[in-house]
Coordinates of C-alpha atoms and ligand atoms in Angstrom, one line a residue:
X1 CA -8.7 -10.8 29.9
X2 CA -8.3 -7.5 29.5
X3 CA -6.4 -5.4 26.8
X4 CA -5.0 -3.5 30.1
X5 CA -3.6 -6.7 31.4
X6 CA -2.5 -8.3 27.9
X7 CA -0.7 -4.1 27.6
X8 CA 0.8 -4.7 30.3
X9 CA 1.7 -8.6 30.3
X10 CA 2.7 -7.8 26.8
X11 CA 5.4 -4.7 28.6
X12 CA 6.6 -6.4 31.0
X13 CA 10.2 -7.0 29.8
X14 CA 10.7 -3.4 29.2
X15 CA 8.1 -3.1 32.5
X16 CA 10.5 -4.4 35.0
X17 CA 13.3 -2.8 32.9
X18 CA 12.0 0.3 34.2
X19 CA 10.8 -0.3 37.2
X20 CA 14.4 -2.2 39.2
X21 CA 16.3 0.3 37.5
X22 CA 14.1 3.2 39.0
X23 CA 13.9 1.8 42.6
X24 CA 10.5 2.6 44.5
X25 CA 8.8 5.2 42.5
X26 CA 5.6 5.8 45.2
X27 CA 8.6 8.0 46.9
X28 CA 8.0 11.6 47.2
X29 CA 9.0 14.4 44.8
X30 CA 10.3 16.4 47.4
X31 CA 12.4 14.2 48.0
X32 CA 13.4 13.7 45.1
X33 CA 14.7 16.2 43.9
X34 CA 16.6 17.0 47.2
X35 CA 20.4 17.6 46.4
X36 CA 21.5 14.2 48.5
X37 CA 18.7 12.3 46.5
X38 CA 19.8 13.0 43.0
X39 CA 21.1 9.7 42.5
X40 CA 16.7 8.7 42.0
X41 CA 17.2 11.4 39.1
X42 CA 19.8 9.8 37.5
X43 CA 19.4 6.5 37.8
X44 CA 16.3 6.7 36.1
X45 CA 17.1 9.1 33.4
X46 CA 20.0 5.6 32.2
X47 CA 17.1 3.7 33.1
X48 CA 15.4 5.8 30.3
X49 CA 17.6 6.3 27.9
X50 CA 18.3 1.7 27.7
X51 CA 15.0 1.1 27.2
X52 CA 15.2 3.9 24.1
X53 CA 13.0 6.7 24.5
X54 CA 16.3 8.5 23.3
X55 CA 18.3 12.1 24.9
X56 CA 16.0 14.9 24.1
X57 CA 13.6 13.2 25.2
X58 CA 14.8 11.9 28.2
X59 CA 15.8 15.6 29.0
X60 CA 12.5 16.6 28.7
X61 CA 11.0 14.3 30.6
X62 CA 14.0 15.1 34.0
X63 CA 12.6 18.4 33.7
X64 CA 9.2 18.0 33.1
X65 CA 9.3 16.4 36.7
X66 CA 11.8 18.9 38.1
X67 CA 9.1 21.3 37.9
X68 CA 6.3 18.9 38.2
X69 CA 2.9 20.2 41.1
X70 CA 2.5 16.1 42.1
X71 CA 3.2 14.8 44.6
X72 CA 5.1 11.5 43.9
X73 CA 7.8 10.7 41.4
X74 CA 5.6 8.1 39.9
X75 CA 3.1 10.7 38.9
X76 CA 5.0 13.4 38.1
X77 CA 7.0 10.3 35.5
X78 CA 3.9 9.2 33.9
X79 CA 2.4 12.5 33.5
X80 CA 5.9 13.4 31.7
X81 CA 6.5 10.4 29.9
X82 CA 3.2 10.6 28.4
X83 CA 3.3 13.3 26.8
X84 CA 6.3 12.8 25.0
X85 CA 4.5 10.4 23.4
X86 CA 2.0 12.9 22.0
X87 CA 2.9 14.8 18.2
X88 CA 5.2 17.7 18.5
X89 CA 2.4 20.4 18.3
X90 CA -0.1 18.7 21.3
X91 CA 3.4 18.4 23.4
X92 CA 4.8 21.6 23.4
X93 CA 1.4 22.7 24.2
X94 CA 0.8 20.6 26.5
X95 CA 3.9 20.8 28.6
X96 CA 3.8 24.4 28.1
X97 CA 0.6 24.7 29.8
X98 CA 2.0 22.1 32.8
X99 CA -0.2 19.1 32.1
X100 CA -1.0 16.7 30.4
X101 CA -4.3 16.1 28.1
X102 CA -6.3 13.1 28.5
X103 CA -4.5 11.5 26.6
X104 CA -7.1 9.8 23.5
X105 CA -6.7 6.8 20.8
X106 CA -5.9 8.8 17.6
X107 CA -8.4 7.7 14.5
X108 CA -8.0 4.0 13.3
X109 CA -10.3 4.4 11.1
X110 CA -8.4 4.4 8.0
X111 CA -8.9 8.1 5.3
X112 CA -10.2 5.8 3.0
X113 CA -10.7 1.9 1.8
X114 CA -7.2 1.0 0.5
X115 CA -4.6 0.3 3.4
X116 CA -1.4 -1.0 2.2
X117 CA 1.3 -2.7 4.7
X118 CA 4.5 -2.8 4.1
X119 CA 8.0 -3.0 6.4
X120 CA 11.5 -5.4 6.1
X121 CA 11.4 -8.7 6.2
X122 CA 9.9 -10.5 9.1
X123 CA 8.8 -7.7 10.7
X124 CA 4.6 -9.5 11.0
X125 CA 2.8 -7.4 8.0
X126 CA 1.0 -10.3 7.5
X127 CA -0.4 -11.6 10.6
X128 CA -0.5 -7.8 11.4
X129 CA -2.8 -7.9 8.4
X130 CA -5.2 -10.3 10.1
X131 CA -5.3 -9.2 13.0
X132 CA -6.3 -5.6 11.6
X133 CA -8.7 -7.7 8.9
X134 CA -10.8 -8.7 12.3
X135 CA -10.3 -5.9 14.2
X136 CA -12.1 -3.9 11.1
X137 CA -14.5 -6.9 11.0
X138 CA -15.2 -5.9 14.8
X139 CA -15.7 -2.6 14.0
X140 CA -18.8 -3.9 11.1
X141 CA -17.1 -2.6 7.8
X142 CA -16.1 -5.8 5.0
X143 CA -12.9 -6.7 4.7
X144 CA -10.9 -7.7 1.5
X145 CA -7.2 -8.9 1.9
X146 CA -4.7 -8.6 -1.6
X147 CA -1.9 -11.0 -1.4
X148 CA 0.5 -8.7 -2.7
X149 CA 3.2 -11.2 -1.7
X150 CA 4.4 -13.5 -4.5
X151 CA 7.8 -13.3 -3.8
X152 CA 7.4 -15.9 -0.5
X153 CA 6.0 -19.1 -1.9
X154 CA 4.2 -19.7 1.1
X155 CA 2.9 -15.9 1.5
X156 CA -0.5 -15.9 0.0
X157 CA -1.0 -19.1 1.4
X158 CA -0.7 -17.9 4.8
X159 CA -2.7 -15.3 3.9
X160 CA -5.5 -17.5 3.2
X161 CA -5.3 -19.3 6.1
X162 CA -5.9 -16.3 8.3
X163 CA -9.2 -14.8 5.8
X164 CA -10.8 -18.7 5.9
X165 CA -10.4 -18.2 9.1
X166 CA -11.7 -15.2 9.7
X167 CA -14.1 -16.0 6.5
X168 CA -12.1 -12.7 4.3
X169 CA -11.5 -12.8 0.7
X170 CA -8.0 -13.2 -0.6
X171 CA -7.1 -12.3 -4.0
X172 CA -4.0 -13.5 -4.6
X173 CA -1.7 -13.4 -7.7
X174 CA 0.5 -16.3 -9.5
X175 CA 3.0 -16.7 -7.2
X176 CA 6.9 -15.0 -8.4
X177 CA 4.3 -13.0 -11.1
X178 CA 4.0 -8.8 -10.1
X179 CA 2.9 -7.8 -7.0
X180 CA 1.3 -4.6 -8.8
X181 CA -1.0 -6.8 -10.5
X182 CA -2.6 -7.8 -7.4
X183 CA -3.1 -5.0 -6.2
X184 CA -4.3 -3.7 -9.2
X185 CA -7.1 -6.9 -9.6
X186 CA -7.8 -6.5 -6.1
X187 CA -7.8 -2.9 -5.6
X188 CA -10.9 -3.0 -9.1
X189 CA -12.1 -6.0 -7.0
X190 CA -13.2 -4.0 -4.1
X191 CA -14.7 -0.9 -5.5
X192 CA -16.5 -2.8 -7.9
X193 CA -18.1 -4.5 -5.2
X194 CA -18.4 -1.8 -2.6
X195 CA -16.0 -3.0 -0.1
X196 CA -15.9 -0.7 2.7
X197 CA -11.8 -2.0 3.2
X198 CA -8.4 -4.0 0.9
X199 CA -5.4 -3.9 3.4
X200 CA -2.9 -5.0 0.8
X201 CA 0.3 -7.5 2.2
X202 CA 3.4 -6.5 0.7
X203 CA 6.8 -8.3 0.4
X204 CA 9.6 -7.6 2.8
X205 CA 12.1 -5.8 1.6
X206 CA 15.1 -3.9 2.5
X207 CA 14.4 -0.3 2.6
X208 CA 18.1 0.3 0.7
X209 CA 17.0 -2.5 -2.2
X210 CA 16.6 0.5 -4.7
X211 CA 14.3 -2.3 -6.7
X212 CA 12.2 -2.9 -4.1
X213 CA 11.6 -0.1 -3.1
X214 CA 10.6 1.3 -6.9
X215 CA 8.2 -2.1 -7.0
X216 CA 6.5 -0.2 -3.9
X217 CA 5.6 2.5 -5.3
X218 CA 5.2 1.1 -8.7
X219 CA 2.1 -1.1 -6.1
X220 CA 0.9 2.4 -4.9
X221 CA 0.8 3.8 -8.5
X222 CA -1.3 0.4 -10.2
X223 CA -3.6 0.6 -7.2
X224 CA -4.3 4.6 -7.3
X225 CA -5.2 3.9 -10.8
X226 CA -7.3 1.7 -10.1
X227 CA -9.1 3.2 -8.0
X228 CA -8.2 7.4 -8.3
X229 CA -6.9 8.6 -4.1
X230 CA -6.1 5.1 -3.2
X231 CA -4.4 4.0 -1.1
X232 CA -5.8 6.3 1.0
X233 CA -3.1 5.1 3.4
X234 CA 0.3 3.7 3.4
X235 CA 1.5 1.7 7.2
X236 CA 4.5 1.2 8.2
X237 CA 4.9 -1.9 9.8
X238 CA 7.5 -2.2 12.5
X239 CA 9.4 -4.7 14.8
X240 CA 10.5 -3.5 18.3
X241 CA 13.0 -5.5 18.9
X242 CA 15.2 -3.8 15.9
X243 CA 15.0 -0.3 17.9
X244 CA 17.0 2.8 16.3
X245 CA 17.3 1.1 14.0
X246 CA 13.9 -0.1 12.6
X247 CA 13.1 4.3 12.9
X248 CA 16.0 4.2 9.8
X249 CA 13.9 2.1 8.6
X250 CA 10.9 3.9 9.0
X251 CA 12.7 7.4 8.1
X252 CA 14.0 6.1 4.5
X253 CA 10.4 3.6 3.8
X254 CA 8.5 7.6 4.6
X255 CA 11.1 9.8 1.9
X256 CA 10.5 7.5 -0.6
X257 CA 6.6 6.1 -0.5
X258 CA 4.6 8.4 1.7
X259 CA 3.9 7.0 5.6
X260 CA 0.8 7.7 6.6
X261 CA 1.4 5.5 10.3
X262 CA 2.7 3.6 11.9
X263 CA 2.4 -0.2 14.0
X264 CA 5.0 -1.4 15.8
X265 CA 5.0 -4.9 17.1
X266 CA 6.7 -7.5 19.0
X267 CA 7.1 -4.8 21.8
X268 CA 6.3 -8.1 23.9
X269 CA 10.6 -9.1 23.0
X270 CA 11.8 -5.7 24.1
X271 CA 12.9 -4.5 26.6
X272 CA 13.3 -1.8 25.2
X273 CA 10.3 -0.8 24.8
X274 CA 10.8 2.9 25.0
X275 CA 11.3 3.1 21.8
X276 CA 8.0 4.2 20.6
X277 CA 9.0 7.8 21.8
X278 CA 11.9 8.4 19.3
X279 CA 8.9 6.9 16.7
X280 CA 6.2 8.8 17.5
X281 CA 8.9 12.1 18.2
X282 CA 10.6 11.9 15.0
X283 CA 8.2 9.8 12.5
X284 CA 6.2 12.7 13.2
X285 CA 3.1 9.8 11.9
X286 CA 0.4 8.6 14.1
X287 CA 1.2 4.8 16.1
X288 CA -2.1 3.7 15.0
X289 CA -1.7 0.3 16.6
X290 CA 0.7 -1.2 18.5
X291 CA 1.1 -5.2 18.6
X292 CA 2.7 -7.1 22.2
X293 CA 1.5 -10.6 21.5
X294 CA 1.1 -13.5 18.8
X295 CA -3.0 -13.3 19.3
X296 CA -5.6 -11.7 17.5
X297 CA -5.9 -9.7 20.4
X298 CA -2.4 -8.6 20.7
X299 CA -2.4 -5.9 18.7
X300 CA -5.2 -3.0 19.6
X301 CA -4.8 1.2 18.8
X302 CA -2.0 2.7 20.8
X303 CA -3.4 5.2 23.1
X304 CA 0.1 7.0 24.9
X305 CA -1.7 6.9 28.6
X306 CA -2.7 3.7 29.0
X307 CA 0.8 2.3 27.0
X308 CA 2.6 4.4 29.8
X309 CA 0.6 3.0 32.9
X310 CA 1.0 -0.3 32.0
X311 CA 4.6 0.3 32.3
X312 CA 4.0 1.8 35.4
X313 CA 0.6 1.1 37.4
X314 CA 0.3 -2.2 40.1
Ligands
GTP1 N1 6.0 -11.7 20.1 C1 5.2 -11.5 19.1 N2 5.4 -11.8 17.9 C2 4.8 -11.1 16.7 C3 4.3 -9.9 16.7 N3 3.6 -9.4 15.7 C4 3.6 -10.5 14.4 N4 5.0 -11.6 15.6 C5 4.8 -12.7 15.4 O1 6.4 -12.3 13.5 C6 6.4 -13.4 13.1 C7 6.7 -13.2 11.7 O2 5.5 -12.6 11.1 P1 4.5 -12.3 9.5 O3 3.6 -11.7 9.4 O4 4.5 -13.3 8.8 O5 5.9 -11.4 9.5 P2 6.3 -10.7 7.5 O6 6.8 -8.8 7.9 O7 4.7 -10.7 6.9 O8 7.5 -11.5 7.4 P3 7.6 -11.4 5.7 O9 6.3 -11.3 4.8 O10 9.0 -13.1 5.6 O11 7.8 -10.2 5.4 C8 4.8 -14.0 13.4 O12 5.5 -16.0 13.7 C9 4.3 -13.6 13.8 O13 3.1 -14.7 14.8 C10 3.9 -9.7 18.0 O14 3.8 -8.5 18.2 N5 4.5 -9.9 19.1
MG2 MG1 4.9 -11.8 4.8

């Protein structure tokens, strides 16, 4: 199955919710914009808000549709929604000029050599590391994992299993030990072997637990000590199912640790996949990858245009 088919299937809950609420999207825009047909746009407004797209973005989408030069509602909507998934500056510029950029995936090549993966419990950090390991391997990079979750007894084993399957070495720590020690060892090993990429797993934690956040800061600090300038990337994994709540988590993690990117998982588990819009808009961080299932190939770089087309095209 191609990625686009996977994406469509993965987004089917959101896709259904939006398409059902909106009705036939093939309708001519001139008809929709007539005063007596205001329903379609009102329905669209409710549907977008219901899908967690957010009020501000929804208002802008409706505004863009009203002044769109497209002939039918579907094309106008696709363009307007795609724009909402562009970074702020680009969105403003393109809305002013009245057209959609030819959206390309942002670069997902890590800036440096070490990526730290963080997030609350159960969002998909460890499995995402495995998927990323394979993704970057396929791009020709040599990869290492660090089992920085020393808190949960099974966590190291879980990563080890993935590592075995992918022939990726996993630097393990002592169960119950200091995660910073594992990170330090792994960063040192990566540097001495000149491996292209080290992905560091961490234990799930709530953003409001002070000590656990301090622990993450320490992991980051010691990696920098072992390999100055690293980790060049700190990616937050967010579970799409947690919706607005996830957004709050993300803000707090960003304030405390400083994030360089976001990965949204489990879009297949929600009808509120519109949450990616406020994630992009409000965090001002690049959305690197999205996950729509448990398989290796169910995690791919995020592309705004592709995402929106998967929601609305046949
Ligand atoms: N349906 C679906 N399941 C996913 C996705 N990503 C991860 N999962 C599942 O989510 C569950 C938790 O994944 P983990 O990777 O263990 O999550 P974690 O963040 O490492 O969890 P802790 O280490 O306990 O904090 C697993 O069953 C994964 O297969 C996704 O995109 N879609
Ligand atoms: Mg884990």
